[in-house]
Every structure is written in C-alpha cells, then in structure tokens.
Coordinates of C-alpha atoms and ligand atoms in Angstrom, one line a residue:
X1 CA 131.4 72.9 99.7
X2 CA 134.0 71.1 101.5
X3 CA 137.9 71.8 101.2
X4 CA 138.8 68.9 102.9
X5 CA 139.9 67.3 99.3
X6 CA 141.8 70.6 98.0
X7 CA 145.3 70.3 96.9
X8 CA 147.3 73.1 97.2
X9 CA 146.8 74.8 94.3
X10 CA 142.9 75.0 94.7
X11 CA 143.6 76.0 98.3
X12 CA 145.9 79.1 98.0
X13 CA 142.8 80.5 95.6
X14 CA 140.1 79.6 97.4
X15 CA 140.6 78.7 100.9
X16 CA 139.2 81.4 103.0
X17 CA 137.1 83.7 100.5
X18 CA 133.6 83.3 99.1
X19 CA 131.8 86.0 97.3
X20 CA 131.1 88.7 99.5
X21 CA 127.5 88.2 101.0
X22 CA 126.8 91.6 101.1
X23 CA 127.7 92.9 96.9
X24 CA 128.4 89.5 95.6
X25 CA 131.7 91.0 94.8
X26 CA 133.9 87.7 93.6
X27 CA 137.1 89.2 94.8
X28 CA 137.3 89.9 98.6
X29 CA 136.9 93.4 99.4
X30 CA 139.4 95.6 101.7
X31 CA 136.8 96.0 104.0
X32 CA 138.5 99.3 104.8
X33 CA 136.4 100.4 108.1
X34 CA 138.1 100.4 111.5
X35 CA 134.8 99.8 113.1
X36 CA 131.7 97.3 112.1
X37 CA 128.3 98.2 113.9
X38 CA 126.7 96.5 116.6
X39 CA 123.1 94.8 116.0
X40 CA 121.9 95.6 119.3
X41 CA 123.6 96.0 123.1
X42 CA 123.5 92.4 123.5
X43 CA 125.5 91.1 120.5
X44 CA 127.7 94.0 121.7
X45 CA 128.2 92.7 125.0
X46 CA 128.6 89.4 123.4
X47 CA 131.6 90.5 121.5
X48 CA 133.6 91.7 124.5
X49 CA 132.6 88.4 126.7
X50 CA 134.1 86.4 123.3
X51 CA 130.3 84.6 123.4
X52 CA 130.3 85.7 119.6
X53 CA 132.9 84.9 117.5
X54 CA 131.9 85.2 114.2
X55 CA 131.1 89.0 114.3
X56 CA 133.3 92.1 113.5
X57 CA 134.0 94.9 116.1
X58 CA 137.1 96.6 115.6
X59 CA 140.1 96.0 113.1
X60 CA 143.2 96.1 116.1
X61 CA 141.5 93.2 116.7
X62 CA 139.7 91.5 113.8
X63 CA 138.5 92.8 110.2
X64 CA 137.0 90.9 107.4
X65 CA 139.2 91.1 104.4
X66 CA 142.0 90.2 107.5
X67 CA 140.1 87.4 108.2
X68 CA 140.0 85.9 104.7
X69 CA 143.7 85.9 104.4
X70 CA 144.2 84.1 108.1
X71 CA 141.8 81.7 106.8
X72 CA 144.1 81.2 104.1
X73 CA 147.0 80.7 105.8
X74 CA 145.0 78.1 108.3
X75 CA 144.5 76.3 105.7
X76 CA 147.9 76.4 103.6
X77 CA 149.6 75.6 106.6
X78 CA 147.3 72.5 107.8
X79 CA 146.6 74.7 111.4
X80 CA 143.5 75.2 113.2
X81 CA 143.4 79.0 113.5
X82 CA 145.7 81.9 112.1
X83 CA 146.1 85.1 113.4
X84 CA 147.4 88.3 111.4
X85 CA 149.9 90.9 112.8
X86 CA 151.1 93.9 111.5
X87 CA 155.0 92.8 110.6
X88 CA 156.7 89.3 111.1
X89 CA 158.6 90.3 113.9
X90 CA 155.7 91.3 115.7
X91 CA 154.1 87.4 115.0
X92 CA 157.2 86.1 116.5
X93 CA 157.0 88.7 119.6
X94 CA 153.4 87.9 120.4
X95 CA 153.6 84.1 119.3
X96 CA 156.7 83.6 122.2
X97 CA 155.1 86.6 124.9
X98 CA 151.7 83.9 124.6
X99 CA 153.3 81.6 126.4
X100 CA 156.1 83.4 128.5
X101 CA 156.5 86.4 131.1
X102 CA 159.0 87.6 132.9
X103 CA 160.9 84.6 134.7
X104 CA 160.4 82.5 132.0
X105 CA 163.2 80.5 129.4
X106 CA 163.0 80.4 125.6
X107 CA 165.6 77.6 123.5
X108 CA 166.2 78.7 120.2
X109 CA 168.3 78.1 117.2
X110 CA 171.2 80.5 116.0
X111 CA 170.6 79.8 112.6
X112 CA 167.9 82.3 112.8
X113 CA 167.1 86.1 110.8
X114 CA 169.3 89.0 113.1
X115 CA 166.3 90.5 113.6
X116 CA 164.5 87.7 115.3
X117 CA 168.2 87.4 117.6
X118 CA 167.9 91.3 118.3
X119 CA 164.7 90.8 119.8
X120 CA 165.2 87.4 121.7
X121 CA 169.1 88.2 122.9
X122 CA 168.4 92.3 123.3
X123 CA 164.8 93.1 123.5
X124 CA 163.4 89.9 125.8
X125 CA 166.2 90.5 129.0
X126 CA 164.5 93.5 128.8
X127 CA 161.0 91.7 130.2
X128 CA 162.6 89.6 131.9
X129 CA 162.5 86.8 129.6
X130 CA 166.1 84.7 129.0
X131 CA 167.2 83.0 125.9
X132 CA 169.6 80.3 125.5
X133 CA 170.9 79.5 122.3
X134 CA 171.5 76.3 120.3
X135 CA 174.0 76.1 117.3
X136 CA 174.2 72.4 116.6
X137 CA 170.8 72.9 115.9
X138 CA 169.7 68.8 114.7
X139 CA 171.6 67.5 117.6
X140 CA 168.6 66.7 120.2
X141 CA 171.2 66.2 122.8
X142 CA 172.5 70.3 122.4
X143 CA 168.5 71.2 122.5
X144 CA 168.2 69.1 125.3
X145 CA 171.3 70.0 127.6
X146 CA 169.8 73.8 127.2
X147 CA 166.3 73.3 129.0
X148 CA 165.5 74.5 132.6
X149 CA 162.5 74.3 134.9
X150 CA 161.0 77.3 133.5
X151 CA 161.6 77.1 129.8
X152 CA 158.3 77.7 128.1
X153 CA 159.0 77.4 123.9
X154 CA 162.0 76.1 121.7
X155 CA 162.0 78.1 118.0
X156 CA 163.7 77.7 115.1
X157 CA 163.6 78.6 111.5
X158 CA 162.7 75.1 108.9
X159 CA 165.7 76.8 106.7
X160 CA 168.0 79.5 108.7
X161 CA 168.2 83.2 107.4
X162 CA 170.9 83.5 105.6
X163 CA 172.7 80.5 105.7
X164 CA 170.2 77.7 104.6
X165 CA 170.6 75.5 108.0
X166 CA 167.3 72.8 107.6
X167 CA 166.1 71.9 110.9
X168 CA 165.2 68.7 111.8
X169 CA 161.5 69.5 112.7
X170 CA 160.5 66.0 113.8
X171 CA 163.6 64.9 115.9
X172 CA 163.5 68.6 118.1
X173 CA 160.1 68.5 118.3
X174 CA 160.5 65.3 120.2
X175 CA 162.4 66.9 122.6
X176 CA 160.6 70.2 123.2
X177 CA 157.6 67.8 123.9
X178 CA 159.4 64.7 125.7
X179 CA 162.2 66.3 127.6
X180 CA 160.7 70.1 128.0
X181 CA 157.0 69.3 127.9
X182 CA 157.0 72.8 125.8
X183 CA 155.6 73.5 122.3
X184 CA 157.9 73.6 119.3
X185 CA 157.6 77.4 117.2
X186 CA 158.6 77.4 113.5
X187 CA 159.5 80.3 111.8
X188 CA 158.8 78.9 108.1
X189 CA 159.4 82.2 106.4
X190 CA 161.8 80.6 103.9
X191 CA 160.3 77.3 102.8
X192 CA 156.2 78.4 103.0
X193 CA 153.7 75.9 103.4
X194 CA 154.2 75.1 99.6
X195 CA 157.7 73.6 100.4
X196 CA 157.3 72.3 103.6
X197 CA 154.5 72.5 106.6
X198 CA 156.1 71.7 109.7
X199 CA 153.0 71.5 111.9
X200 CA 152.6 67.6 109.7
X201 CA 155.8 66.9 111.5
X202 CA 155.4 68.1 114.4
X203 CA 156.0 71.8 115.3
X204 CA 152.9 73.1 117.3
X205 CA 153.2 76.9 115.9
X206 CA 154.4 78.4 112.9
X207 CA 154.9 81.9 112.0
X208 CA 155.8 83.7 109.1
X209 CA 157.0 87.3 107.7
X210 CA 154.0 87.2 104.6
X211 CA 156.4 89.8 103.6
X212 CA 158.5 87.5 101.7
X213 CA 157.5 84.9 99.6
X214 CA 153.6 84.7 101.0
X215 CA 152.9 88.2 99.6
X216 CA 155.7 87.6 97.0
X217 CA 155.2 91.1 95.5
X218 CA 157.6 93.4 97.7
X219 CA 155.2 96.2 98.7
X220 CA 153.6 95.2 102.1
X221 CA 155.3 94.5 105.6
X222 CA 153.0 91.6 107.2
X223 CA 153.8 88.1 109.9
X224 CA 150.7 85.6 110.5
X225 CA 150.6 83.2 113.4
X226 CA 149.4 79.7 113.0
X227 CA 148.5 77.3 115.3
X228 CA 148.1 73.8 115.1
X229 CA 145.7 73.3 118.0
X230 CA 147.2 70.5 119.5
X231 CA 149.7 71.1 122.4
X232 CA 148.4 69.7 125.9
X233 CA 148.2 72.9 127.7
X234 CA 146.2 70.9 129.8
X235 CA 149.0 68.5 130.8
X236 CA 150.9 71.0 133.0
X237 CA 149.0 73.8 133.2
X238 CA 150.8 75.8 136.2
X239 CA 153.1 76.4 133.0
X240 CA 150.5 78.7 131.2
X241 CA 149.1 80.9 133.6
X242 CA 148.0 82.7 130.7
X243 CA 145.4 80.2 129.2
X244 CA 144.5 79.2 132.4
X245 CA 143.2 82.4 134.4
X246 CA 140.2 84.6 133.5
X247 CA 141.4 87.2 131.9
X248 CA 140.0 90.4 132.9
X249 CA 136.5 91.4 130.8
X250 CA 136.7 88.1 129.3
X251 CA 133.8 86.3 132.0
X252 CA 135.2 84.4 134.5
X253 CA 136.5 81.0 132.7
X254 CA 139.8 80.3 131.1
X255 CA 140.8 80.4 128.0
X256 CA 141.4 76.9 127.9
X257 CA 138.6 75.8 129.9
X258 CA 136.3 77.7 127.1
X259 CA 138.0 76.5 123.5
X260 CA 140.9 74.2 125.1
X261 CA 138.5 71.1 123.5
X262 CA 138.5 72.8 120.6
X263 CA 142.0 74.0 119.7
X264 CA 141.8 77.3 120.1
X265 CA 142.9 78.2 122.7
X266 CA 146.1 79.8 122.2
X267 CA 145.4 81.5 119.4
X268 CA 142.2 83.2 120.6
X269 CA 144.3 84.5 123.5
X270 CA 146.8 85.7 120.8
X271 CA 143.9 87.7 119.3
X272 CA 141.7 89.1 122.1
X273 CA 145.0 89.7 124.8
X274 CA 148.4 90.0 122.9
X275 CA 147.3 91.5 119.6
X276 CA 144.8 93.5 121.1
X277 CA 146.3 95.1 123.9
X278 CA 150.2 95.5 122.3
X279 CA 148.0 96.4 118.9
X280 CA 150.4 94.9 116.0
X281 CA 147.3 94.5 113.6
X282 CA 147.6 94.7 109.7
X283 CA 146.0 96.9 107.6
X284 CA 143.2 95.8 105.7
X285 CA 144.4 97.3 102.5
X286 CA 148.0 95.1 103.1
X287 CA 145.9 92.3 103.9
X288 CA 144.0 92.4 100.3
X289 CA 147.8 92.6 98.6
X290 CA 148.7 89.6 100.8
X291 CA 145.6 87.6 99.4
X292 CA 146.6 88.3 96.2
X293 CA 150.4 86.9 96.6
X294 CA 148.9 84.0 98.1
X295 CA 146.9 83.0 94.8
X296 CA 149.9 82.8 92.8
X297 CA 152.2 81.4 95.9
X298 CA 153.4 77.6 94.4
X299 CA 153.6 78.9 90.7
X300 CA 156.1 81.3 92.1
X301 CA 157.9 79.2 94.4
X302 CA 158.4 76.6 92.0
X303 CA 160.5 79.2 90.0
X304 CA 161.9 80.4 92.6
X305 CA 163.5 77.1 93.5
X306 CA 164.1 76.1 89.6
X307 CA 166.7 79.6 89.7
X308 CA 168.1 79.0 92.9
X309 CA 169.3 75.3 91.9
X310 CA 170.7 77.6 88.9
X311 CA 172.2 79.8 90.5
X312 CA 173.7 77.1 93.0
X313 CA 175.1 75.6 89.9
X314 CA 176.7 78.4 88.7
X315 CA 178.3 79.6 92.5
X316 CA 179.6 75.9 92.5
X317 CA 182.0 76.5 89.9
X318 CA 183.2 79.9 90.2
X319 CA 187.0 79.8 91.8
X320 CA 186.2 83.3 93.3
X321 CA 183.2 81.2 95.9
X322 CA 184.6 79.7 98.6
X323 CA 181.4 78.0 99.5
X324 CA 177.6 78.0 98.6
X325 CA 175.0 77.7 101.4
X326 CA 172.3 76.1 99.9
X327 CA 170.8 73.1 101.4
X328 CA 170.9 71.2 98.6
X329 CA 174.5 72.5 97.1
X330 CA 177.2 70.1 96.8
X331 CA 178.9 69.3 100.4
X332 CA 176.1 71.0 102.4
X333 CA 175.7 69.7 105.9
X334 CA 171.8 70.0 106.1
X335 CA 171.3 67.3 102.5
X336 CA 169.9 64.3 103.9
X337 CA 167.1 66.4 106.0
X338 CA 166.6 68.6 103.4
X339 CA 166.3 65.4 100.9
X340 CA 163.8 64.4 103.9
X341 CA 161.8 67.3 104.9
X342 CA 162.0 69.6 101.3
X343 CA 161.3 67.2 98.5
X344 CA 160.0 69.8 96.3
X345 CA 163.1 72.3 96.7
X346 CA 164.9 74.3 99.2
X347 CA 163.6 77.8 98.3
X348 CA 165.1 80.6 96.8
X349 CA 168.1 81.6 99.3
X350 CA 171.2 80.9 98.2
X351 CA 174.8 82.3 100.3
X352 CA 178.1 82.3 99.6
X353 CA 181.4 83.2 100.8
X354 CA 183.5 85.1 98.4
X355 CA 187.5 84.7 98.8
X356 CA 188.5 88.4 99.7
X357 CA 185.6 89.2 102.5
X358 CA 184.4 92.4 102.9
X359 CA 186.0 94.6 100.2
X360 CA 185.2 92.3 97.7
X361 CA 181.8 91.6 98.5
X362 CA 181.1 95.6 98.4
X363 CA 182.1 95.7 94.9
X364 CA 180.4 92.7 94.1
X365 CA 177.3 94.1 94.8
X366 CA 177.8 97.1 93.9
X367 CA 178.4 96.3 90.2
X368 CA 174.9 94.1 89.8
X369 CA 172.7 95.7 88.1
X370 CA 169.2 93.4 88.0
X371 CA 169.9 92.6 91.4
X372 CA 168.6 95.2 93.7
X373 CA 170.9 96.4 97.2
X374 CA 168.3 96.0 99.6
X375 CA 167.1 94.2 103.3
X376 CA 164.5 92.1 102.1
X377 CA 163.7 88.4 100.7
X378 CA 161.5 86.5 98.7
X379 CA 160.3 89.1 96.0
X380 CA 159.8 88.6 92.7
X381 CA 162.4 90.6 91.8
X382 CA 166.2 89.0 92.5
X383 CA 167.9 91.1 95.8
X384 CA 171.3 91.3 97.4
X385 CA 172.8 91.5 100.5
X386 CA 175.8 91.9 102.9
X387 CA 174.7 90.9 106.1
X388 CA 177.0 91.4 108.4
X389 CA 177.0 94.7 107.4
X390 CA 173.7 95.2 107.8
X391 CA 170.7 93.0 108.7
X392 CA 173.5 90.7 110.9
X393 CA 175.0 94.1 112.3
X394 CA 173.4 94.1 115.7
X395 CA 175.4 90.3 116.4
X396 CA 179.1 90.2 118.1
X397 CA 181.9 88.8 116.0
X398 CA 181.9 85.6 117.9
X399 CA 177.8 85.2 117.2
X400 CA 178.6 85.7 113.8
X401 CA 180.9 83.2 114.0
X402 CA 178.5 80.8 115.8
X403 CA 175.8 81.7 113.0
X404 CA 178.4 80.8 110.1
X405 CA 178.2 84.5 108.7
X406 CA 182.0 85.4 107.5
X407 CA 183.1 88.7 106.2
X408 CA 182.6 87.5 102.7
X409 CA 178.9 85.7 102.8
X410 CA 176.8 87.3 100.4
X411 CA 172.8 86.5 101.0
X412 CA 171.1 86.5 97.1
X413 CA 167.0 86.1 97.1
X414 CA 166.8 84.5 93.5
X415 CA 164.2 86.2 91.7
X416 CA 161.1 84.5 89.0
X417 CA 163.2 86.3 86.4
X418 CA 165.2 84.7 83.3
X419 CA 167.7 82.7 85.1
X420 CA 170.2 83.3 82.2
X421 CA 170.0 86.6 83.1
X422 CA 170.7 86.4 86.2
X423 CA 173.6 84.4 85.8
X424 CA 175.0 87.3 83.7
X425 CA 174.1 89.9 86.2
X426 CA 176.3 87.7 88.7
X427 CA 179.0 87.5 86.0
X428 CA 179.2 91.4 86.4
X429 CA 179.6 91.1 90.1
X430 CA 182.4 88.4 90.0
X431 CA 184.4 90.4 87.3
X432 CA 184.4 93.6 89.6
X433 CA 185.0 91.3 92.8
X434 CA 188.1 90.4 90.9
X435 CA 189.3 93.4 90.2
X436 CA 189.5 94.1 93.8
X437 CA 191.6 90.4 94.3
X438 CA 194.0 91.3 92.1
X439 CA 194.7 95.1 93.0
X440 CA 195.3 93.4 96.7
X441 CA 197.5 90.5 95.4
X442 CA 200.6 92.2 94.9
X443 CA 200.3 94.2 97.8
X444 CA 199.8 91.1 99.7
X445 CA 202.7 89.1 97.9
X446 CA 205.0 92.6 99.3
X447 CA 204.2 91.9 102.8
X448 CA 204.9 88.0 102.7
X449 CA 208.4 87.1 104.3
Ligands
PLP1 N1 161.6 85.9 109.9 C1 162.5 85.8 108.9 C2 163.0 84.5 108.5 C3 162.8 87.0 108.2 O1 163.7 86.9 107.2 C4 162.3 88.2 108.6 C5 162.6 89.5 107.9 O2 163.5 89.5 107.1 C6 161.4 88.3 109.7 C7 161.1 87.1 110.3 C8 160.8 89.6 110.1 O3 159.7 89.9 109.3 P1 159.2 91.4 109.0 O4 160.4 92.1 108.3 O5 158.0 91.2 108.1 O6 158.9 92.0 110.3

C-alpha cells in the first residue's frame, strides 16, 4: 500500500500501524516488554553493530508500539525519521546535544517556552555549551549579527510560548544555512504539523512536547524528534565530530559515512548515542495514549483554532485587556507571516495583558471556573496561567521584558469545549478582575498630587 497520496487525515490514522503480524490485533498493541529476544548470537551481534535495524532489543532504545507512533509523526511532519523521548524537554536536550559539545554556540529565539530558556541559558553553561539570544526574531540581520565560528544550531518556536511570536521559518533558515552553514531546529509544539510543517519551508529538525496538542488528552508527558534528512553534514564536516567518528561499539565507520546517503544519519545517532546512553525513552504504555491523540489530531485542532479566534474576539473588546497576543488578533505584529505560513489558523494560545498586572490577574484566575489553574497547553480541556509567576519564574525582569511577558499577561489554552461557554467562564474572571480595579482606584486617586 503506498502513503505517498495520503492527506492528512488518512495519515494521522494510518501512517505507521498495520495490524499486528503476530495477533492480527487492528489496534497497535503496547508492546509492554522492556526486552524482545534474540533469534540467534548473530542477529544479536547485529543489533549492537546497527547492521539490523529493523529488529527490537531493548525499549531505552527502541520498542514496537514506540515505533508506530514515530512512524507517525515521520510522516505528519513530512521527515525522514522520528525519534521518541520521554518528555519534550528532553527532545530539545538531545536534538541540540546531537550536534554540539562543550565549546560549541547555539542562536535561539527569546520568544520561546521558560523551560526551554532554563535549560539553554542555565542548564547548557553548565556543559559548556553558550547561547546567544535573538529577540527581533524575523529580522535575518539580528540572527545573523549573533553567529560565531563555533555556532552549531539556530532554534526557535513556529509560534512562541506564550506570546504567539510566528517565526519566519523560510527567511532564518536562509541564514542558519547561508551565513552559519548550521541546521535550523523548530520547536512546532504550538502549531503541529496540522497547522504548519516547517521542514516544507525549510527548518531541518523539528521537535515537539506530544504532550500538548499531539496527544491532546492531558494524561501523558512525551517530546518526538523529527528529522528532515537533508542538512549537508557532509559539507563541513570538522563541525560534527559526532557523525563523523566511529562511535565506540558501533564498527568502525561513521555515522554519516554508513546512512549519510540515506538521511539518517542524525537521527540514528540520536537513537543509538544520545537517547541511549542519557536514557530519556517513553513508555510504551504513553506511547499507545499518544497514538491515540494523534488519530483525532486535525478534528481537534480545527476546534481548537475555531475557539481561539472566539476568544480573540471577545478579549478584543473588553476595556479591562490591554492587548491580545494572538497572531492573528487585531494589530498583532506577526499577521502577514502568520497570513503566510498558518493559513489554516494560528492554534489555540491566546495572551493578554490585563490593565492592573499582577493582583488582578490572580483574581482573574482564580474566579474561572471551567478553566483549570494549571502549567500545561493544548488539552482538550480549556487551562489558565500566570506565567511570570510560574512557568516564566526562572527568567530576570529584564528577560521578561525582552520576551514581552508583563505583570498582567495571562496565557489561556482554549479548549474543544462550547465556546459560549467559555466566553462566560471568562465573563466570571473579568468581573472579579474588576473588583480588584476599583477597590485600588480610590486609593490610587489618594496618592495622586
Ligand atoms: N516546548 C514547548 C513549546 C512547551 O510549551 C513545552 C512545555 O510546556 C515544552 C517544549 C516541554 O515539554 P514537556 O513539558 O513535555 O517536557
């Protein structure tokens, strides 16, 4: 059967999964073993030499029902080979520590999720490993102005945790491959492959955290790694040291040298060095959950979107909202590339800055009632946050500043619930945040001169 034809709604079914060979079981099965037996010494051998592929060993470093939902994800995303890790954060830590070590340079966006900026501006000085960081993110010139001798990846988010900031995939990947001869990394967490793939224009690796909108359900922590198979690590390769030495128990050939031809290179080292050795792998039975999310991914998303644009409409009006961050909301700076880059919607993500900053915001979201108080996007379910209180905590006042999070932005993940109903909930929330103005309004008329 070929896939080649699939749209996307055949794909995020099918892609991946055939019945199981073994029970003819339709649905794939959490192959729930950590070990799978060897045929003979040789094939075991064989395995360790990475002579066969195709053959299960050990789940730290490959397991069936896993393999089904990277297969999946391949495919959704238009890449040649995904590989599964345990959370998000650990598929950006081993998608970046794949091509850098200690002495090397990473260029990244500050429109980005605190915890990626916790690990790349505390945890990677740790190793050894510097970040510089961009904040006019779709000027090439800023991206360009930032590169040294040993930078080794730019990464960005296609829409910025929390405040919506669309990058402009195809004009920086220009320059991380022109000017920086590096590959271009895409966290694409927000948008999914439904909205937008950015390996068709031009990124060379995405990653996600499937625990948002992939997995859409809210019960499983989970991050994939796709690569596109592409980037010339042949062009320079005293930059990659990685993919071009043996690595130890592997024979004595390259990585790149063995599957360079055929794409996979990077992403084979991914597998059999960084995710085996630093051992972020998923769990079978989260894996099964994921590849059920994925079924129903573009059904959700499209609801998703159709409640934020709601929502958006709503915040618009509201005197107590200083200003929505939404890439498509009236007077947002990143319209025209969204308009470009996300015809079919800009997620479900939606900011705002409520007049009154960080007293008000706690009893806006205090008083909502269908939205839940919690760190954590893209579920079904409609969720609220005050991040720099919490997920934004770990980042000065000044990178806050850079990252456009004020003492009043409020982060909403719109839900696949009744949109009237979640207008109302918001109602709730604006009524108690005014409460709050108007106990401070005399107080603040007392002090004027
Ligand atoms: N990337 C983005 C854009 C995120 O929002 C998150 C988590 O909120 C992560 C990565 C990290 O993913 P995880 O929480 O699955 O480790």
């Amino acid at each position: 059967m070929t896939t080649d034809s699939w749209g996307f709604e055949t794909l995020q079914i099918h892609a991946g999964a055939a019945p199981d060979i073994a029970t003819r079981a339709r649905v794939t099965p959490i192959y729930q073993s950590a070990s799978f037996t060897y045929e003979d010494a040789d094939q075991a051998a064989a395995s360790f030499l990475l002579e066969d592929l195709d053959s299960f060993a050990y789940s730290r470093i490959s397991n069936p029902t896993t393999a089904a939902a990277e297969r999946r994800l391949a495919a959704l995303e238009g890449g040649r080979a995904a590989v599964a890790t345990a959370s998000g954060q650990a598929a950006t830590t081993v998608a970046l520590l794949n091509l850098l070590r200690a002495g090397g340079h990473i260029v990244a966006s500050d429109q980005i999720y605190g915890g990626t900026t916790n690990l790349l501006l505390q945890r990677f000085p740790e190793l050894g490993i510097e970040v510089s960081l961009v904040t006019d993110i779709n000027d090439p010139d800023a991206w360009r102005r930032e590169i040294r001798p040993n930078t080794r990846a730019f990464f960005a988010e296609s829409i910025g945790n929390p405040t919506g900031a669309v990058l402009d995939i195809p004009a920086i990947a220009e320059v991380a491959h022109r000017d920086a001869g590096v590959p271009l990394i895409i966290d694409n967490t927000l948008a999914t492959p439904f909205l937008l793939r950015p390996l068709d224009h031009g990124a060379d690796i995405v990653v996600h955290s499937t625990t948002k909108y992939l997995a859409g359900h809210g019960t499983s922590i989970g991050g994939v790694v796709v690569d596109g198979g592409r980037f010339d690590y042949g062009a320079e390769p005293h930059k990659w040291p990685g993919l071009h030495h043996a690595d130890v128990g592997h024979g004595d050939r390259s990585y790149w040298e063995r599957f360079g031809a055929d794409g996979l290179a990077y992403a084979l080292r991914l597998r059999t060095t960084l995710v085996r050795d630093y051992g972020p792998a998923p769990s079978p039975f989260n894996s099964f959950l994921l590849l059920q999310g994925l079924e129903t991914l573009s059904l959700r998303v499209r609801q998703h979107v159709s409640n934020a644009e709601t929502v958006v409409a709503f915040l618009a009006r509201h005197s107590l909202v200083e200003r929505v961050h939404y890439p498509t909301a009236p007077a947002s700076p990143w319209h025209e590339v969204a308009r470009r880059l996300l015809p079919r919607g800009a997620g479900g993500v939606v900011s705002f800055d409520l007049r009154g900053g960080r007293e008000t915001a706690r009893a806006f979201v205090e008083s909502l009632e269908l939205f839940s108080h919690l760190a954590n996007i893209g579920d079904v379910r409609s969720l609220v946050i005050h991040p720099a209180s919490t997920v934004n905590s770990g980042l000065t006042d000044e990178q806050l500043h850079r990252a456009g999070i004020g003492p009043g932005l409020l982060r909403l993940s719109i839900g696949t619930e009744s949109p009237e109903d979640l207008v109302r909930d918001l109602e709730r929330g604006f009524a108690a945040a005014d409460g709050v103005t108007a106990r401070a309004a005399p107080v603040a008329a007392a002090a004027a001169p």
